CSV table of C-alpha atoms in Angstrom, one decimal:
chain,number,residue,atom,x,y,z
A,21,UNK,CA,0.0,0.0,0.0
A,22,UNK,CA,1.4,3.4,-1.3
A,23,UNK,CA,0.1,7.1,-0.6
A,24,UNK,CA,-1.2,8.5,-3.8
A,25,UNK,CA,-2.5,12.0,-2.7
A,26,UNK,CA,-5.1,13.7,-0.6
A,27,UNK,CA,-7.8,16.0,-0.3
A,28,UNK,CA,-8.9,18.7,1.8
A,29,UNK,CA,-12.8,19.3,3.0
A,30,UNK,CA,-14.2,22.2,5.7
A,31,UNK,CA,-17.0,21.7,7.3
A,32,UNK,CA,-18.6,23.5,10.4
A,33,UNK,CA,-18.9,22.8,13.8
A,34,UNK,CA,-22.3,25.0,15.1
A,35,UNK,CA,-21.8,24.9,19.2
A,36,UNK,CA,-25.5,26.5,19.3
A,37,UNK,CA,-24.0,29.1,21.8
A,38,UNK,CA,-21.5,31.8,21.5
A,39,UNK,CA,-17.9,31.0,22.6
A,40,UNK,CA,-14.6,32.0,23.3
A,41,UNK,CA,-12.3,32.9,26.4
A,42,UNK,CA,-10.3,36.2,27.8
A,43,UNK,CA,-8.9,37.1,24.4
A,44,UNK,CA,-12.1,37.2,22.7
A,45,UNK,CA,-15.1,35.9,21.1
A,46,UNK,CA,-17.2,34.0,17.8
A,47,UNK,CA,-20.8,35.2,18.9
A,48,UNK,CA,-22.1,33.2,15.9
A,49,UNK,CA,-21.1,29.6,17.7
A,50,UNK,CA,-20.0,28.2,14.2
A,51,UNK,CA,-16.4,27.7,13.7
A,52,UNK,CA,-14.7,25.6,11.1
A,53,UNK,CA,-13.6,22.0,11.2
A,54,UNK,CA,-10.4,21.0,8.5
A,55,UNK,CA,-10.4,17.9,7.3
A,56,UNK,CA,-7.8,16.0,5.2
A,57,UNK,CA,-8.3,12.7,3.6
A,58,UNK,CA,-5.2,10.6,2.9
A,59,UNK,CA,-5.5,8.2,-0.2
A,60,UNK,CA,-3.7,5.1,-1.5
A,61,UNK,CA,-3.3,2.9,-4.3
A,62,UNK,CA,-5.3,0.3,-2.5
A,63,UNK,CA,-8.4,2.8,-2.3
A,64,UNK,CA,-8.1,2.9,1.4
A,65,UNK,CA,-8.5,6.4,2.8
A,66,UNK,CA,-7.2,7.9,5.8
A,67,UNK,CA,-9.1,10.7,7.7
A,68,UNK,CA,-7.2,13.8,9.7
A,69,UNK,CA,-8.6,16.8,11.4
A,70,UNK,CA,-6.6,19.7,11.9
A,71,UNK,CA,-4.9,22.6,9.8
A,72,UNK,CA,-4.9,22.9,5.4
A,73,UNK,CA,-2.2,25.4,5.3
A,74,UNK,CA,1.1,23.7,5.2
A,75,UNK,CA,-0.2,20.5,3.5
A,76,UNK,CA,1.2,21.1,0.1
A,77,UNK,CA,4.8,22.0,1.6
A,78,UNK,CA,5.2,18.6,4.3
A,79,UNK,CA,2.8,16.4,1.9
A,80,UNK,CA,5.6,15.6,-0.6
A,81,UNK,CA,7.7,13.4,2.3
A,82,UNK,CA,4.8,11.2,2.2
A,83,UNK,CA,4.1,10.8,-1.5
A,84,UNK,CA,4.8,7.1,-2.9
A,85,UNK,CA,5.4,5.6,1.0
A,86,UNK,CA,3.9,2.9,2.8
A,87,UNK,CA,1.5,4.4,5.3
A,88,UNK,CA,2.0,1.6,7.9
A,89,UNK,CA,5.5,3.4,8.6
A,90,UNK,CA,3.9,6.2,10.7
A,91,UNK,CA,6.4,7.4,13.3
A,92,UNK,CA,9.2,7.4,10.6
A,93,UNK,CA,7.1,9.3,8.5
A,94,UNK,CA,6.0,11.7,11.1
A,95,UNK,CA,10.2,12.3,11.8
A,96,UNK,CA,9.9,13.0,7.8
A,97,UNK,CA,7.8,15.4,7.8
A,98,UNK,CA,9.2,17.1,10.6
A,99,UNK,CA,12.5,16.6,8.7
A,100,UNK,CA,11.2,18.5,5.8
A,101,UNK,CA,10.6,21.4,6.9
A,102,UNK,CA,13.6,21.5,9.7
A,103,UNK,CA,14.9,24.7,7.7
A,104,UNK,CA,12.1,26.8,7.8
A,105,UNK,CA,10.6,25.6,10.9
A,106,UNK,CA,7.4,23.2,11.8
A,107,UNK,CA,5.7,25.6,14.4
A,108,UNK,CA,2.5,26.9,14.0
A,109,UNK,CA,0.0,26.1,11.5
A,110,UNK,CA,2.5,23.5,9.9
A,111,UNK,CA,2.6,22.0,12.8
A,112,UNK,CA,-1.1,21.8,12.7
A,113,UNK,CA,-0.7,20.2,8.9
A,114,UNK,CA,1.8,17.6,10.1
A,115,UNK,CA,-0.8,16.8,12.7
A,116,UNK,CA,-3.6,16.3,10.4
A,117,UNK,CA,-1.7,13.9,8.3
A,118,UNK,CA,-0.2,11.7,11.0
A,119,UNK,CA,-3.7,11.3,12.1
A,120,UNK,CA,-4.5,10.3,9.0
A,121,UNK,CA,-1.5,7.5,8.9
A,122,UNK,CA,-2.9,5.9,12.0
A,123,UNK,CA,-6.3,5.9,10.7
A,124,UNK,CA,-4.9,4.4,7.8
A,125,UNK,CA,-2.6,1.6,9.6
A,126,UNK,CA,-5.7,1.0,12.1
A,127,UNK,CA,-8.2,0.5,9.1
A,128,UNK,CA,-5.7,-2.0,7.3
A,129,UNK,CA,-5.4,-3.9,10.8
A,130,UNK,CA,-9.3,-3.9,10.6
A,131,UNK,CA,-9.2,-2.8,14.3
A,132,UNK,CA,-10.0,0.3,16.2
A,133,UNK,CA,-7.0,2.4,17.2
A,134,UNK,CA,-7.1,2.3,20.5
A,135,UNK,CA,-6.8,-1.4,20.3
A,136,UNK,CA,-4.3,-1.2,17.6
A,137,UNK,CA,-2.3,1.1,20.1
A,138,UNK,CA,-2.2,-1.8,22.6
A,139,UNK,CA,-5.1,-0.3,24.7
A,140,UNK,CA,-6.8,-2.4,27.5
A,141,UNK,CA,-9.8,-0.3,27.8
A,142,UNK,CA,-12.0,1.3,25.7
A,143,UNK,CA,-13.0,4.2,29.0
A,144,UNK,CA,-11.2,7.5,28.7
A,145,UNK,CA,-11.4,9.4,31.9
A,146,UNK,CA,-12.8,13.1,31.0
A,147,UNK,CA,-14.4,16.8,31.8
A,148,UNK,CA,-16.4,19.2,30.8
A,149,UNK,CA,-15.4,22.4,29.6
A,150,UNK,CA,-17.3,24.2,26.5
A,151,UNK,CA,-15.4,27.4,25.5
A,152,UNK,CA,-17.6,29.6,27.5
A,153,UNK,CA,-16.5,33.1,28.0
A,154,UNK,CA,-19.3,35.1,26.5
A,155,UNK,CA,-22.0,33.2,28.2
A,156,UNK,CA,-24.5,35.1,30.5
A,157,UNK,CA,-24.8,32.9,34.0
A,158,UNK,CA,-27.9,31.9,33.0
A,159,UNK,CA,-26.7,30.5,30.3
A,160,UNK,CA,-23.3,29.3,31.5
A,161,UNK,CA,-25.7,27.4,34.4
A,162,UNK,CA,-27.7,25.8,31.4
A,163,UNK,CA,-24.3,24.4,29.4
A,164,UNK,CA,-22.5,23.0,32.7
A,165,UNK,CA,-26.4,21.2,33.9
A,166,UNK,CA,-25.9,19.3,30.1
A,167,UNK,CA,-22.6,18.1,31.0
A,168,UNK,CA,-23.6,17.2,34.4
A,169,UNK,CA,-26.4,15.1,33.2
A,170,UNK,CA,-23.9,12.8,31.3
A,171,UNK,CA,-22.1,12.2,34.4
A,172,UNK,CA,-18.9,14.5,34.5
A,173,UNK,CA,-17.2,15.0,37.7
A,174,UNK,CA,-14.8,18.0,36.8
A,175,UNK,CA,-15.6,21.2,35.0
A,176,UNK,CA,-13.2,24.0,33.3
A,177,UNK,CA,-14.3,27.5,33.0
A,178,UNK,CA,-12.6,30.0,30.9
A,179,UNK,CA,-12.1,33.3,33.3
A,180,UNK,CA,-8.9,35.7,33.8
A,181,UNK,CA,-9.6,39.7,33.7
A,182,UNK,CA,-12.9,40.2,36.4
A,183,UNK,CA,-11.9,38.3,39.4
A,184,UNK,CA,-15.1,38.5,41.3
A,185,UNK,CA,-16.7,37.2,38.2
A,186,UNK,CA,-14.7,34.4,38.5
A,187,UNK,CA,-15.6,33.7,42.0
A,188,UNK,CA,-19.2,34.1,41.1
A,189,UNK,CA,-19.2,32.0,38.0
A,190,UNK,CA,-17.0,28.8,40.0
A,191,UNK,CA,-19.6,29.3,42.9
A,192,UNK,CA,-22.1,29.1,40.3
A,193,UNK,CA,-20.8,26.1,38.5
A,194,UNK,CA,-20.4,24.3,41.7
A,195,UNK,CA,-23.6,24.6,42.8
A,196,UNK,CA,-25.0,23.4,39.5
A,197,UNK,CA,-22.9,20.2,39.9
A,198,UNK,CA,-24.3,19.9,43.4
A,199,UNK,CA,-27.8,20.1,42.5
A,200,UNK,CA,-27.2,17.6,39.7
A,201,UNK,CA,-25.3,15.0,40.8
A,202,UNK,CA,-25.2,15.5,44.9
A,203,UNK,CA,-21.4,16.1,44.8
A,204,UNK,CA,-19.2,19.5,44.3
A,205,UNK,CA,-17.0,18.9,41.3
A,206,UNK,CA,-13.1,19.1,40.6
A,207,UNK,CA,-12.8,22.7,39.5
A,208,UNK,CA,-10.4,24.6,36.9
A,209,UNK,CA,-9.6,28.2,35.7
A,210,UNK,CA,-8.1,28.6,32.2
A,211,UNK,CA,-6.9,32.2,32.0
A,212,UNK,CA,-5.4,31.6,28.4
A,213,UNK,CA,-2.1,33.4,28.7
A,214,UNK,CA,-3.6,36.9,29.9
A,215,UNK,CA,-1.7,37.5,33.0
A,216,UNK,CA,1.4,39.0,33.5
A,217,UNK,CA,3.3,37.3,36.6
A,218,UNK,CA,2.7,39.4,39.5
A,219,UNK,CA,-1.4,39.5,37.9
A,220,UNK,CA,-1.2,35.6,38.3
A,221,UNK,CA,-0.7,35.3,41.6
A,222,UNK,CA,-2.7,38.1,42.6
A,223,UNK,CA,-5.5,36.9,41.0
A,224,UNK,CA,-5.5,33.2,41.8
A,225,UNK,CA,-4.6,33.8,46.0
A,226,UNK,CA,-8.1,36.4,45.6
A,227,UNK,CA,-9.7,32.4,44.0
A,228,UNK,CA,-8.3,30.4,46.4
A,229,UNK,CA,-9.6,32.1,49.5
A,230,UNK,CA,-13.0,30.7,49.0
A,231,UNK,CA,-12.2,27.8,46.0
A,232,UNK,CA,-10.3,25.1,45.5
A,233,UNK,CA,-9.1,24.9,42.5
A,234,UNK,CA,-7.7,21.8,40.9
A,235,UNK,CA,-5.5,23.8,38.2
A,236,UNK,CA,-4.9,27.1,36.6
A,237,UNK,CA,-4.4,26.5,32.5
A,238,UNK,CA,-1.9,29.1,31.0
A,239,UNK,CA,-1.7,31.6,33.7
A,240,UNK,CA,1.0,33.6,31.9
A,241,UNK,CA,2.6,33.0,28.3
A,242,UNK,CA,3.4,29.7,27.2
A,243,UNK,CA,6.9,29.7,27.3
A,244,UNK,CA,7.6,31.9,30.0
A,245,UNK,CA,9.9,29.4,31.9
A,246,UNK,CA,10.4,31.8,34.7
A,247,UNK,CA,7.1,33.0,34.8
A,248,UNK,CA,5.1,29.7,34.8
A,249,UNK,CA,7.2,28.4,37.8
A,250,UNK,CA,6.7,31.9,39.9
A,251,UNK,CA,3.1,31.6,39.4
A,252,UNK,CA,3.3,27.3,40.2
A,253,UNK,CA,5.6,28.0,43.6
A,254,UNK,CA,3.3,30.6,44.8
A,255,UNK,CA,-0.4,28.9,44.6
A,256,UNK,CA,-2.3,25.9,45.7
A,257,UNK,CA,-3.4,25.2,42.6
A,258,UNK,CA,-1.4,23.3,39.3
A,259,UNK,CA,-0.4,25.1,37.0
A,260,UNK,CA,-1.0,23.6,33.5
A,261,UNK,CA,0.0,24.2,30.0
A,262,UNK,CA,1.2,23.4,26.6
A,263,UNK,CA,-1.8,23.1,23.9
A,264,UNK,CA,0.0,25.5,22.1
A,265,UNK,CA,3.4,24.4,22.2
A,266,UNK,CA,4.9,22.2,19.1
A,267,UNK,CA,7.3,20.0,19.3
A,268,UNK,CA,9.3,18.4,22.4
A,269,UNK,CA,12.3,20.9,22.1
A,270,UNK,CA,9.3,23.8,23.7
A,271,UNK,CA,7.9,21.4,26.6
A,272,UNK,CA,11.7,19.9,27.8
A,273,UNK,CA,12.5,23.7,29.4
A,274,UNK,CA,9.8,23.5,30.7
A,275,UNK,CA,9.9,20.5,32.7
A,276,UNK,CA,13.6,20.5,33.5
A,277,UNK,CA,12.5,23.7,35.7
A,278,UNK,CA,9.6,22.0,37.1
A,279,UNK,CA,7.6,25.1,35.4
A,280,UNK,CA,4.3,22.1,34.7
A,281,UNK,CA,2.1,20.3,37.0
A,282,UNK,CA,-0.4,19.4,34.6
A,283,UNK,CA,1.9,18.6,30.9
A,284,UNK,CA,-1.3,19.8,28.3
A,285,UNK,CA,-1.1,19.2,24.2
A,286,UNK,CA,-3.1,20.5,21.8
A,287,UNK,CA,-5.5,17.2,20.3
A,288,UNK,CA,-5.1,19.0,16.5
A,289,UNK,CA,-1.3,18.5,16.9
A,290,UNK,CA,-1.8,14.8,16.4
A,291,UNK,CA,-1.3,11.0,17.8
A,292,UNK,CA,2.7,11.1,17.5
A,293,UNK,CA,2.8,14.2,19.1
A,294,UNK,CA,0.7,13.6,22.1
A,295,UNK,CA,2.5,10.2,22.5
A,296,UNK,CA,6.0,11.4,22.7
A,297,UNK,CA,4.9,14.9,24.8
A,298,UNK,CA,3.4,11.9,27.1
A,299,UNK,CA,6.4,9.4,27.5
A,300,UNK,CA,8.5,12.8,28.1
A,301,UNK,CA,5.6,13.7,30.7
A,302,UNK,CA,6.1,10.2,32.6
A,303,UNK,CA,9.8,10.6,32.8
A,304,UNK,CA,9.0,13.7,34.8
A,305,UNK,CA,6.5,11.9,37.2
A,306,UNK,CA,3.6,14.5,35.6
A,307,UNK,CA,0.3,13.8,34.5
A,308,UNK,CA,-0.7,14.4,30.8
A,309,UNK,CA,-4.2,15.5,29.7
A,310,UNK,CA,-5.1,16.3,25.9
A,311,UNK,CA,-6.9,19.3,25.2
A,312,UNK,CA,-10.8,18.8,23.7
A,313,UNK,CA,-10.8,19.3,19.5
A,314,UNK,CA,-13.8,17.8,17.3
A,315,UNK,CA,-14.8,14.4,17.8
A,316,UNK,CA,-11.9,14.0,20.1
A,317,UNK,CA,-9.2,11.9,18.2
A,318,UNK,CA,-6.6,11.7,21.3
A,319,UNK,CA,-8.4,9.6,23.0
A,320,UNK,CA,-8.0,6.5,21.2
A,321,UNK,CA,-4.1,7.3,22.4
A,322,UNK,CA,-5.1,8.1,25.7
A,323,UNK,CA,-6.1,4.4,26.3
A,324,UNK,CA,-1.9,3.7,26.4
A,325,UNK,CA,-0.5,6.5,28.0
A,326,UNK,CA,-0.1,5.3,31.6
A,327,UNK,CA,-0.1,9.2,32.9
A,328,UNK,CA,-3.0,10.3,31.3
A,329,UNK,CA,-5.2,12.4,33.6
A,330,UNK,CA,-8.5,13.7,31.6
A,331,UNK,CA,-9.5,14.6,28.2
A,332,UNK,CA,-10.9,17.6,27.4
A,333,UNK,CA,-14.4,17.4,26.2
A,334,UNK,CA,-15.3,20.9,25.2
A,335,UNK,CA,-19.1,20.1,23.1
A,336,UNK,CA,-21.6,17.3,23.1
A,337,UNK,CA,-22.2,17.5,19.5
A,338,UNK,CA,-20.5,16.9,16.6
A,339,UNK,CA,-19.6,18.9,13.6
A,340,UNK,CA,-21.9,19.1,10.4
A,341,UNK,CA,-21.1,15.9,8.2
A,342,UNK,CA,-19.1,13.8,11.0
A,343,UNK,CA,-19.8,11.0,12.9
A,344,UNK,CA,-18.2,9.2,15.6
A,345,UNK,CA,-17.9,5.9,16.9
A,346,UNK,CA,-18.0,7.2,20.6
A,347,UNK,CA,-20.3,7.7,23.9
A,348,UNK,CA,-20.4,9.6,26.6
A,349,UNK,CA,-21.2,7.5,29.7
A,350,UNK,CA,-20.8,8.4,33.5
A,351,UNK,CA,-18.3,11.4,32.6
A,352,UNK,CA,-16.2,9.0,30.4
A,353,UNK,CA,-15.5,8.9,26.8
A,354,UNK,CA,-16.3,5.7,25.8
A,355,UNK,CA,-14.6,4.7,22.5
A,356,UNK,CA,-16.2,2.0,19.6
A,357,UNK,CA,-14.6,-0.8,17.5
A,358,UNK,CA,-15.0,0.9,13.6
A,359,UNK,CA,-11.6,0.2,12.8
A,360,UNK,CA,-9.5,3.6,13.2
A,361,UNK,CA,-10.8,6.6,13.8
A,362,UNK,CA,-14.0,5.6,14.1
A,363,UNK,CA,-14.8,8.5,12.0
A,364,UNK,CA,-17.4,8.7,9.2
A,365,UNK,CA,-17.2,11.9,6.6
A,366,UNK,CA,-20.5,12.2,4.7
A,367,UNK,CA,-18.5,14.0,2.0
A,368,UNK,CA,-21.6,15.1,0.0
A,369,UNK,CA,-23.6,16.5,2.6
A,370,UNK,CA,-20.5,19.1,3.5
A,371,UNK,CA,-19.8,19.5,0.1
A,372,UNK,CA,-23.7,21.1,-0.6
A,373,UNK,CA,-23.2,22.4,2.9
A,374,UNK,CA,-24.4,25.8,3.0
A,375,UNK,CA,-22.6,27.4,6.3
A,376,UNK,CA,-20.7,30.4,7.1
A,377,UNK,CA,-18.0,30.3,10.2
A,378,UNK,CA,-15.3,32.0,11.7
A,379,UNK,CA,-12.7,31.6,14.5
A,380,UNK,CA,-9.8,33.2,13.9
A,381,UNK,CA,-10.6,36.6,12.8
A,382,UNK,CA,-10.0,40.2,14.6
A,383,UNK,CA,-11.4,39.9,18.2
A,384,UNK,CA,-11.8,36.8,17.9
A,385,UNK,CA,-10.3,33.9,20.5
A,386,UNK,CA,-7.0,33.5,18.2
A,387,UNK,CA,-6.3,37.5,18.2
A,388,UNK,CA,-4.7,38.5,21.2
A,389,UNK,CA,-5.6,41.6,23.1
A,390,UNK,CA,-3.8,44.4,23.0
A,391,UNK,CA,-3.2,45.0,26.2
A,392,UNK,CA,-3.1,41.8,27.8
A,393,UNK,CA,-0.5,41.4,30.6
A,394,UNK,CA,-0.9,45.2,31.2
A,395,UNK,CA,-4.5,45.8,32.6
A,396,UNK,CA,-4.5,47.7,35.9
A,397,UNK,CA,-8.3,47.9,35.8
A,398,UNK,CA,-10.7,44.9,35.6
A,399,UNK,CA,-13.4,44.1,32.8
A,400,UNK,CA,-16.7,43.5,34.1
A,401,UNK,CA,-18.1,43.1,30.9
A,402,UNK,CA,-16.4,39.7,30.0
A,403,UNK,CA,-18.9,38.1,32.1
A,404,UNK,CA,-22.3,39.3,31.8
A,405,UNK,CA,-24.2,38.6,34.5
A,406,UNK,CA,-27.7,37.3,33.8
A,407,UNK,CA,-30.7,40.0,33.7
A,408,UNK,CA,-32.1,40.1,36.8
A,409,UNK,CA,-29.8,37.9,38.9
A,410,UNK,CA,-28.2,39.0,42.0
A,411,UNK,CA,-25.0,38.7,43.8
A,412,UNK,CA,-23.6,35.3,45.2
């Protein structure tokens, strides 16, 4: 079996809410979902999500190979572009493709990766989040009540300019899970790199006087060696990071300075990636946890990674045109036997989809803020409170 070529298809993942975090917003809900599909001369066809731009520049060190070969064709890839660099969004192409390559060597085993992968159990441990920085309480209460009716036990909330918003949005989530399930959950904070040091610790000692917090995700900017182990020595809570790193050379400072408690990747930076930031994770004695993307991939690669802690499950739904051989079951992703993925593409359907969606465009999520890491002043705004309701 050869690789021949691929092709490329965007489809749209509607949330049905608005969403975003501290650095900004899509107040439509509808963002866009790549997809690549790998082919080969034996008509099998391997399925990828993550970034287009790049594919034509690392494709070519995969052209005329045997897909079976994954992880030496992941060190191609990377290999090909070791001049000009493989951060970014061609990170995010080398990502899509070597998901593709273990969709490809799972379907020609005939079994499910996770199996494939040597996995015992098909149960990945997860929790809720959903993206929800522009939600009202009311309707922040409304998502969190959905994901504790399937069960989850742990919740992440995005938060990091208004800290008495914070307080009365954790408050608020808690006592949602309480009134659901009879039990307070784990509880997180992801400020999404808007802090500056000093604004980190300040912020998360005002949190911890009334909350426990299980961790604080990307406190200050994701390579700020210094900064992230400040900010880790000087609260209760973990610190965790790196869905936006790429490539092991960015997390090994890290860890040799014990800047991590919680080692993060980003699920659209792919299978090889996540297992290598994992086995680098365990030699450090830290727990792993995959960051939520569409129709959560990582999982399958979860199953094998002795020091995984919890994937990220950010929506319930699917995007357009996708489906997924996966449950949700007692706050547990619960993975199916279609051989690899477990994905289905209805290729027609997205291509006479008629959808419009953004993400990453001005004052949007992927735009940072001008003055972020400079604020002297809180921003009430970013978390309306609902009309009507009153103080905690």
């Amino acid at each position: 079996m050869r690789i021949t070529g691929y092709r490329t298809l965007t489809t749209v993942h509607d949330w049905g809410r608005p969403i975003g975090d501290v650095n900004g917003a899509v107040g439509s809900g509808k963002t866009v979902v790549p997809i690549v599909v790998l082919t080969t001369d034996s008509g099998l066809e391997g399925i990828g999500l993550g970034h287009h731009q790049g594919l034509d520049v690392v494709f070519p060190a995969l052209e005329g190979e045997d897909p079976i070969a994954v992880q030496a064709l992941y060190d191609r890839m990377l290999s090909w572009v070791f001049k000009s660099g493989h951060g970014g969004a061609v990170f995010g192409a080398i990502g899509a493709l070597d998901m593709a390559l273990w969709d490809l060597k799972a379907k020609a085993a005939g079994q499910p990766l996770w199996r494939l992968l040597g996995g015992r159990d098909r149960i990945v441990p997860a929790y809720a989040s959903g993206l929800d920085g522009p939600l009202t309480d009311d309707e922040l209460a409304a998502l969190q009540t959905r994901f504790a009716d399937h069960g989850f036990t742990a919740v992440k909330i995005k938060g990091g300019l208004d800290v008495e918003a914070d307080l009365r949005r954790l408050h608020l989530v808690s006592d949602v899970f309480h009134d659901r399930t009879g039990a307070a959950p784990a509880l997180m904070l992801d400020a999404n790199e808007s802090w500056s040091r000093k604004e980190a610790v300040r912020h998360i000692g005002r949190l911890e006087e009334s909350v426990d917090l299980a961790w604080v995700e990307e406190p200050v900017r994701r390579w700020d060696v210094d900064g992230l182990t400040r900010v880790s020595q000087s609260v209760r809570a973990a610190v965790a990071t790196g869905e936006n790193l790429t490539g092991l050379e960015q997390f090994r400072p890290l860890l040799q300075a014990n800047a991590v408690d919680v080692v993060q990747t980003g699920s659209v930076w792919g299978i090889s990636h996540f297992l290598r930031v994992a086995a680098l994770a365990l030699a450090f004695d830290l727990p792993v946890s995959p960051v939520g993307y569409n129709a959560n991939p990582i999982a399958h690669a979860a199953t094998v990674v002795p020091n995984h802690l919890s994937l990220e499950v950010q929506d319930l739904h699917l995007p357009f045109g996708i489906e997924s051989d996966q449950e949700i079951e007692d706050g547990h992703l619960v993975l199916g036997d279609l051989p690899g993925l477990g994905l289905v593409v209805d290729e027609a359907a997205i291509e006479h989809m008629n959808e419009a969606a953004d993400w990453g465009r001005h004052g949007g999520p992927h735009v940072r803020p001008e003055r972020a890491g400079r604020r002297l002043v809180r921003k009430p705004s970013l978390h309306p409170r609902s009309p009507g309701a009153s103080p905690r």
